Amino acid sequence: MKDIAVGIRFYFVLCSVFCVLFSSDLYAAEENPLHAMRDDVVSFFRPLNGKIISISEGTALAEVNDKSQIKKGMRLDVLREGLPFVHPVTKEPLGVIETPVGKVEIREIPPDTLQVAVVNGNVREGDKLRLSETKVRMLFYQRRDIDWSLAESYYRMLKDTGRFEIIDTAIEPDNDEAIVAEAKRLNVEVVLILSVREEAGTTMLKQRLFWADDSVKFFEDEKKIFVKLMKELRFGEEFFGPQKEETRLYVDLPFGVRLISVGDIDGDGKAELLMSTGKDVRLYAGGELSSRYEIKGTAADEHLWLDTIDMNRNGRSEIVITMMRNDTVSSRIYELMDSKFSVLWEGNLFLRRMGNDLIAQAYEQGEGYKGPVFAITLNEGYKKTGDVNLPQGVNIYDFTYMDTPGGRLILAYDDEGHLNLYDDTGNKVWRSKEDYGGFLTTFKRMSLSGFFEKGEWAIKDRLSVQDKEVLVIKRVPVVGVAKGLGYSKSQLKGLWWTGVSMEERDVAADISGNALDYAIVDDRLVVLSKPLFGIKLKNILKGESLLGSVLFIYSLKGR
């Protein structure tokens, strides 16, 4: 009965996590003031076409294809038709070259002809007007005193419209001038500043919109945020509670998890979270626990690596698992078909996703990695293509690419746990002064006779690129360098190369216990950790399982 109770409790907790991770529409659509705020913003950027009828002293008369969509303050690009262009072989006319010549703003909306003001450029009669379907670059800035769950929910609503490419910033000056100046530096088109004020015990949420190029405010609105909405937005946080100021959520898992990954497994356009226990992989979609979404292993399995990739470009991510079974390495590629997982391929190779590609390396029993790392393509089956150009001694799980001012370099672990940076000729240009805490999955190298050990080979920690930073796990031992006693805490570092030196910053500074793996879900960072010594001592008094793992969830927004 206790196991059933723990399972039920975990079900509701995990549902809460997914509500916060993957959904922002907790409140009824017809009642949620955030929906009205979102619609107000989107209304300024609905695609539109028109033309200039006449112009005089910076003011023009215009007509558009859908007058019901126009709003005062809206800006449209002005395009001028040039020479026609033709097919180079058939000479068939393909269209007319259009050149951007300026921008206009809708100042008045009279009942007949539309009046616009020239913002910049040399506008003439007959020029075309257009507000294209291309995503609008927006800087989203929230004042420091806004409740995190409220701002985060609204941020996701805007992003989910698909109309905006939202840019974040971590600038310190909290004033309009500095924010708009930052927007200009980041080459964005529009700035949204979100703020709150308290009125008679009620939260009032205000949004203001500015054009970045000339700092003009073109919209301002304020909505009352009811207590009911705030409770729903904080639903997940009431279960978990922040551990540190930077931690947004955490959840105890009632079973041990060793690896995590994220992918759109069922093709619904939303990310699902995958967890490997080391033998089985469990898929959690929208908070639902279902045995059909599970890949069952055997007692002999030991999962080494978990990835997702959509190689066949059908909108469903395949699951890539590499495991050790009976002293032999093997990998499988699975895909969800008709509500069950089917094996698309299996073989005795290490596999790993690298960007949008799949790479592989051979295995030699008793030795570990063998031969070069090579790419795999999907062309009437999974086939080996060319070798990956790597420095000597760098294996499949050791490295990632780092884009720098001097070009693409390679960042790789060595067997001592240090990080090394290599240029395109394989020369080492940097090595970390300290190691990053060692590796969790290691194997002995054995002589042919099996009587003598020849050192170890290891599955290195995940290295992922976020923007131009590489995210790296760093573990802090309990007592100095006595790693055998376990790790008191872990950190996730962001590294970037300036061309002269390697810069490092804290992305998640104080992760309790031993960080095992991490995944990036849109603008969230999910870190998997195991308690000190692998035992949850606090659960003794609760009568709950002493074993398990913990998920820490952070926002990458503005970091």
Tab-separated table of N, CA and C in Angstrom, residues 172-269:
chain	number	residue	atom	x	y	z
A	172	GLU	N	21.771	45.165	-16.024
A	172	GLU	CA	21.493	45.560	-14.650
A	172	GLU	C	20.659	46.840	-14.534
A	173	PRO	N	20.963	47.941	-15.270
A	173	PRO	CA	20.177	49.168	-15.110
A	173	PRO	C	18.704	48.904	-15.414
A	174	ASP	N	17.840	49.218	-14.444
A	174	ASP	CA	16.424	48.919	-14.593
A	174	ASP	C	15.676	50.192	-14.977
A	175	ASN	N	16.032	50.789	-16.136
A	175	ASN	CA	15.322	51.975	-16.596
A	175	ASN	C	15.089	51.875	-18.093
A	176	ASP	N	14.080	52.607	-18.574
A	176	ASP	CA	13.656	52.481	-19.962
A	176	ASP	C	14.773	52.790	-20.947
A	177	GLU	N	15.535	53.852	-20.676
A	177	GLU	CA	16.581	54.253	-21.622
A	177	GLU	C	17.612	53.154	-21.815
A	178	ALA	N	18.045	52.542	-20.716
A	178	ALA	CA	19.058	51.484	-20.811
A	178	ALA	C	18.497	50.253	-21.514
A	179	ILE	N	17.230	49.962	-21.267
A	179	ILE	CA	16.616	48.778	-21.879
A	179	ILE	C	16.497	48.958	-23.385
A	180	VAL	N	16.032	50.131	-23.819
A	180	VAL	CA	15.893	50.384	-25.252
A	180	VAL	C	17.261	50.439	-25.929
A	181	ALA	N	18.247	51.017	-25.235
A	181	ALA	CA	19.604	51.039	-25.794
A	181	ALA	C	20.130	49.619	-25.988
A	182	GLU	N	19.837	48.745	-25.041
A	182	GLU	CA	20.228	47.338	-25.179
A	182	GLU	C	19.517	46.697	-26.356
A	183	ALA	N	18.258	47.052	-26.557
A	183	ALA	CA	17.497	46.508	-27.683
A	183	ALA	C	18.131	46.909	-29.012
A	184	LYS	N	18.575	48.160	-29.110
A	184	LYS	CA	19.247	48.604	-30.336
A	184	LYS	C	20.524	47.808	-30.564
A	185	ARG	N	21.274	47.585	-29.481
A	185	ARG	CA	22.522	46.823	-29.593
A	185	ARG	C	22.261	45.407	-30.080
A	186	LEU	N	21.144	44.833	-29.641
A	186	LEU	CA	20.803	43.453	-30.007
A	186	LEU	C	20.060	43.377	-31.342
A	187	ASN	N	19.854	44.546	-31.970
A	187	ASN	CA	19.221	44.605	-33.285
A	187	ASN	C	17.818	43.994	-33.278
A	188	VAL	N	17.026	44.389	-32.276
A	188	VAL	CA	15.643	43.938	-32.238
A	188	VAL	C	14.740	45.061	-32.730
A	189	GLU	N	13.501	44.729	-33.058
A	189	GLU	CA	12.575	45.706	-33.627
A	189	GLU	C	11.690	46.348	-32.569
A	190	VAL	N	11.269	45.557	-31.600
A	190	VAL	CA	10.313	46.054	-30.623
A	190	VAL	C	10.741	45.639	-29.220
A	191	VAL	N	10.411	46.473	-28.230
A	191	VAL	CA	10.746	46.208	-26.832
A	191	VAL	C	9.451	46.103	-26.036
A	192	LEU	N	9.329	45.048	-25.230
A	192	LEU	CA	8.203	44.906	-24.315
A	192	LEU	C	8.737	44.978	-22.885
A	193	ILE	N	8.244	45.930	-22.121
A	193	ILE	CA	8.644	46.085	-20.722
A	193	ILE	C	7.442	45.761	-19.841
A	194	LEU	N	7.638	44.794	-18.958
A	194	LEU	CA	6.571	44.308	-18.078
A	194	LEU	C	6.850	44.791	-16.656
A	195	SER	N	5.821	45.369	-16.012
A	195	SER	CA	5.978	45.861	-14.645
A	195	SER	C	4.700	45.609	-13.859
A	196	VAL	N	4.770	45.742	-12.540
A	196	VAL	CA	3.594	45.540	-11.680
A	196	VAL	C	3.488	46.680	-10.677
A	197	ARG	N	2.287	46.851	-10.174
A	197	ARG	CA	2.057	47.727	-9.039
A	197	ARG	C	0.908	47.149	-8.235
A	198	GLU	N	0.894	47.444	-6.965
A	198	GLU	CA	-0.154	46.965	-6.071
A	198	GLU	C	-1.181	48.072	-5.858
A	199	GLU	N	-2.447	47.705	-5.979
A	199	GLU	CA	-3.535	48.659	-5.792
A	199	GLU	C	-4.611	48.021	-4.924
A	200	ALA	N	-4.679	48.477	-3.661
A	200	ALA	CA	-5.682	47.981	-2.711
A	200	ALA	C	-5.632	46.456	-2.610
A	201	GLY	N	-4.412	45.915	-2.521
A	201	GLY	CA	-4.256	44.476	-2.364
A	201	GLY	C	-4.391	43.686	-3.650
A	202	THR	N	-4.543	44.371	-4.784
A	202	THR	CA	-4.682	43.711	-6.083
A	202	THR	C	-3.438	43.982	-6.923
A	203	THR	N	-2.972	42.958	-7.633
A	203	THR	CA	-1.811	43.107	-8.513
A	203	THR	C	-2.259	43.624	-9.871
A	204	MET	N	-1.663	44.724	-10.313
A	204	MET	CA	-1.929	45.282	-11.637
A	204	MET	C	-0.681	45.065	-12.489
A	205	LEU	N	-0.850	44.376	-13.611
A	205	LEU	CA	0.265	44.057	-14.507
A	205	LEU	C	0.217	44.992	-15.708
A	206	LYS	N	1.314	45.706	-15.934
A	206	LYS	CA	1.380	46.678	-17.030
A	206	LYS	C	2.406	46.226	-18.058
A	207	GLN	N	2.031	46.382	-19.336
A	207	GLN	CA	2.990	46.174	-20.414
A	207	GLN	C	3.064	47.434	-21.262
A	208	ARG	N	4.274	47.764	-21.690
A	208	ARG	CA	4.514	48.897	-22.569
A	208	ARG	C	5.347	48.430	-23.752
A	209	LEU	N	4.999	48.910	-24.939
A	209	LEU	CA	5.698	48.530	-26.158
A	209	LEU	C	6.396	49.739	-26.747
A	210	PHE	N	7.664	49.553	-27.130
A	210	PHE	CA	8.477	50.615	-27.716
A	210	PHE	C	9.050	50.132	-29.046
A	211	TRP	N	9.155	51.049	-30.009
A	211	TRP	CA	9.950	50.764	-31.196
A	211	TRP	C	11.412	51.004	-30.842
A	212	ALA	N	12.248	50.042	-31.140
A	212	ALA	CA	13.637	50.099	-30.678
A	212	ALA	C	14.461	51.151	-31.420
A	213	ASP	N	14.162	51.379	-32.718
A	213	ASP	CA	15.054	52.265	-33.495
A	213	ASP	C	14.976	53.719	-33.067
A	214	ASP	N	13.803	54.191	-32.584
A	214	ASP	CA	13.708	55.594	-32.170
A	214	ASP	C	13.112	55.780	-30.777
A	215	SER	N	12.970	54.678	-30.011
A	215	SER	CA	12.536	54.707	-28.609
A	215	SER	C	11.100	55.199	-28.423
A	216	VAL	N	10.286	55.185	-29.456
A	216	VAL	CA	8.906	55.662	-29.353
A	216	VAL	C	8.019	54.602	-28.697
A	217	LYS	N	7.301	55.016	-27.656
A	217	LYS	CA	6.319	54.117	-27.032
A	217	LYS	C	5.028	54.182	-27.841
A	218	PHE	N	4.534	53.015	-28.292
A	218	PHE	CA	3.350	53.024	-29.131
A	218	PHE	C	2.160	52.296	-28.508
A	219	PHE	N	2.370	51.671	-27.346
A	219	PHE	CA	1.226	51.011	-26.701
A	219	PHE	C	1.503	50.856	-25.218
A	220	GLU	N	0.446	50.992	-24.422
A	220	GLU	CA	0.539	50.795	-22.977
A	220	GLU	C	-0.810	50.284	-22.485
A	221	ASP	N	-0.766	49.296	-21.612
A	221	ASP	CA	-2.012	48.719	-21.099
A	221	ASP	C	-1.750	48.109	-19.733
A	222	GLU	N	-2.798	47.967	-18.946
A	222	GLU	CA	-2.681	47.431	-17.605
A	222	GLU	C	-3.875	46.524	-17.327
A	223	LYS	N	-3.612	45.373	-16.730
A	223	LYS	CA	-4.666	44.408	-16.428
A	223	LYS	C	-4.596	44.003	-14.956
A	224	LYS	N	-5.770	43.724	-14.398
A	224	LYS	CA	-5.852	43.240	-13.028
A	224	LYS	C	-5.601	41.739	-13.016
A	225	ILE	N	-4.690	41.289	-12.143
A	225	ILE	CA	-4.362	39.871	-12.014
A	225	ILE	C	-5.039	39.340	-10.758
A	226	PHE	N	-5.983	38.441	-10.947
A	226	PHE	CA	-6.766	37.947	-9.828
A	226	PHE	C	-5.998	36.896	-9.023
A	227	VAL	N	-6.380	36.737	-7.776
A	227	VAL	CA	-5.726	35.786	-6.875
A	227	VAL	C	-5.807	34.374	-7.432
A	228	LYS	N	-6.941	34.023	-8.036
A	228	LYS	CA	-7.118	32.668	-8.577
A	228	LYS	C	-6.055	32.344	-9.621
A	229	LEU	N	-5.780	33.306	-10.495
A	229	LEU	CA	-4.754	33.083	-11.522
A	229	LEU	C	-3.385	32.899	-10.891
A	230	MET	N	-3.036	33.725	-9.911
A	230	MET	CA	-1.737	33.614	-9.268
A	230	MET	C	-1.572	32.256	-8.598
A	231	LYS	N	-2.630	31.748	-7.987
A	231	LYS	CA	-2.551	30.436	-7.332
A	231	LYS	C	-2.275	29.343	-8.357
A	232	GLU	N	-2.931	29.429	-9.519
A	232	GLU	CA	-2.725	28.403	-10.537
A	232	GLU	C	-1.319	28.473	-11.122
A	233	LEU	N	-0.831	29.707	-11.331
A	233	LEU	CA	0.518	29.845	-11.878
A	233	LEU	C	1.569	29.349	-10.906
A	234	ARG	N	1.296	29.462	-9.619
A	234	ARG	CA	2.244	29.032	-8.593
A	234	ARG	C	2.024	27.577	-8.173
A	235	PHE	N	1.125	26.879	-8.870
A	235	PHE	CA	0.744	25.531	-8.453
A	235	PHE	C	1.948	24.617	-8.282
A	236	GLY	N	2.844	24.628	-9.286
A	236	GLY	CA	4.028	23.780	-9.185
A	236	GLY	C	4.928	24.201	-8.047
A	237	GLU	N	5.089	25.511	-7.844
A	237	GLU	CA	5.991	25.991	-6.810
A	237	GLU	C	5.472	25.659	-5.416
A	238	GLU	N	4.152	25.563	-5.259
A	238	GLU	CA	3.622	25.193	-3.946
A	238	GLU	C	4.018	23.767	-3.584
A	239	PHE	N	4.175	22.913	-4.608
A	239	PHE	CA	4.610	21.540	-4.336
A	239	PHE	C	6.088	21.470	-4.009
A	240	PHE	N	6.885	22.240	-4.763
A	240	PHE	CA	8.319	22.027	-4.688
A	240	PHE	C	9.042	23.063	-3.839
A	241	GLY	N	8.727	24.356	-4.073
A	241	GLY	CA	9.407	25.426	-3.351
A	241	GLY	C	10.819	25.611	-3.852
A	242	PRO	N	11.245	26.838	-4.109
A	242	PRO	CA	12.613	27.070	-4.579
A	242	PRO	C	13.639	26.623	-3.547
A	243	GLN	N	14.705	25.964	-4.002
A	243	GLN	CA	15.787	25.564	-3.108
A	243	GLN	C	16.744	26.727	-2.870
A	244	LYS	N	17.017	27.450	-3.950
A	244	LYS	CA	17.869	28.630	-3.887
A	244	LYS	C	17.169	29.698	-4.707
A	245	GLU	N	17.682	30.900	-4.634
A	245	GLU	CA	17.047	31.981	-5.369
A	245	GLU	C	17.003	31.681	-6.860
A	246	GLU	N	18.053	31.018	-7.394
A	246	GLU	CA	18.118	30.778	-8.825
A	246	GLU	C	17.348	29.524	-9.237
A	247	THR	N	17.039	28.629	-8.301
A	247	THR	CA	16.320	27.415	-8.628
A	247	THR	C	14.839	27.714	-8.711
A	248	ARG	N	14.192	27.258	-9.760
A	248	ARG	CA	12.780	27.534	-9.920
A	248	ARG	C	11.918	26.410	-9.348
A	249	LEU	N	12.257	25.187	-9.652
A	249	LEU	CA	11.475	24.048	-9.184
A	249	LEU	C	12.403	22.883	-8.885
A	250	TYR	N	11.934	21.979	-8.042
A	250	TYR	CA	12.615	20.700	-7.925
A	250	TYR	C	11.573	19.643	-7.611
A	251	VAL	N	11.872	18.397	-7.921
A	251	VAL	CA	10.944	17.310	-7.638
A	251	VAL	C	11.740	16.055	-7.309
A	252	ASP	N	11.328	15.382	-6.242
A	252	ASP	CA	11.918	14.094	-5.890
A	252	ASP	C	11.309	13.005	-6.752
A	253	LEU	N	12.149	12.180	-7.341
A	253	LEU	CA	11.686	11.014	-8.093
A	253	LEU	C	11.771	9.794	-7.186
A	254	PRO	N	10.729	8.967	-7.133
A	254	PRO	CA	10.725	7.832	-6.212
A	254	PRO	C	11.529	6.644	-6.713
A	255	PHE	N	12.287	6.821	-7.797
A	255	PHE	CA	13.127	5.744	-8.319
A	255	PHE	C	14.422	6.364	-8.818
A	256	GLY	N	15.442	5.540	-8.977
A	256	GLY	CA	16.728	6.043	-9.430
A	256	GLY	C	16.730	6.310	-10.922
A	257	VAL	N	17.176	7.484	-11.328
A	257	VAL	CA	17.312	7.850	-12.736
A	257	VAL	C	18.769	8.208	-12.990
A	258	ARG	N	19.315	7.765	-14.121
A	258	ARG	CA	20.730	7.995	-14.405
A	258	ARG	C	20.957	8.941	-15.563
A	259	LEU	N	20.027	8.954	-16.526
A	259	LEU	CA	20.188	9.777	-17.715
A	259	LEU	C	18.858	10.418	-18.075
A	260	ILE	N	18.902	11.612	-18.653
A	260	ILE	CA	17.687	12.250	-19.138
A	260	ILE	C	17.941	12.818	-20.528
A	261	SER	N	16.861	13.012	-21.267
A	261	SER	CA	16.935	13.631	-22.576
A	261	SER	C	15.560	14.196	-22.902
A	262	VAL	N	15.499	15.012	-23.939
A	262	VAL	CA	14.260	15.686	-24.316
A	262	VAL	C	14.073	15.576	-25.815
A	263	GLY	N	12.844	15.320	-26.254
A	263	GLY	CA	12.547	15.282	-27.679
A	263	GLY	C	11.061	15.207	-27.911
A	264	ASP	N	10.643	15.565	-29.114
A	264	ASP	CA	9.237	15.443	-29.497
A	264	ASP	C	9.010	14.024	-30.002
A	265	ILE	N	8.733	13.126	-29.083
A	265	ILE	CA	8.676	11.701	-29.408
A	265	ILE	C	7.402	11.329	-30.151
A	266	ASP	N	6.276	11.967	-29.821
A	266	ASP	CA	5.002	11.587	-30.441
A	266	ASP	C	4.584	12.513	-31.579
A	267	GLY	N	5.432	13.496	-31.916
A	267	GLY	CA	5.159	14.332	-33.067
A	267	GLY	C	4.057	15.346	-32.888
A	268	ASP	N	3.757	15.730	-31.636
A	268	ASP	CA	2.689	16.699	-31.397
A	268	ASP	C	3.191	18.130	-31.310
A	269	GLY	N	4.488	18.335	-31.596
A	269	GLY	CA	5.052	19.665	-31.543
A	269	GLY	C	5.495	20.096	-30.166
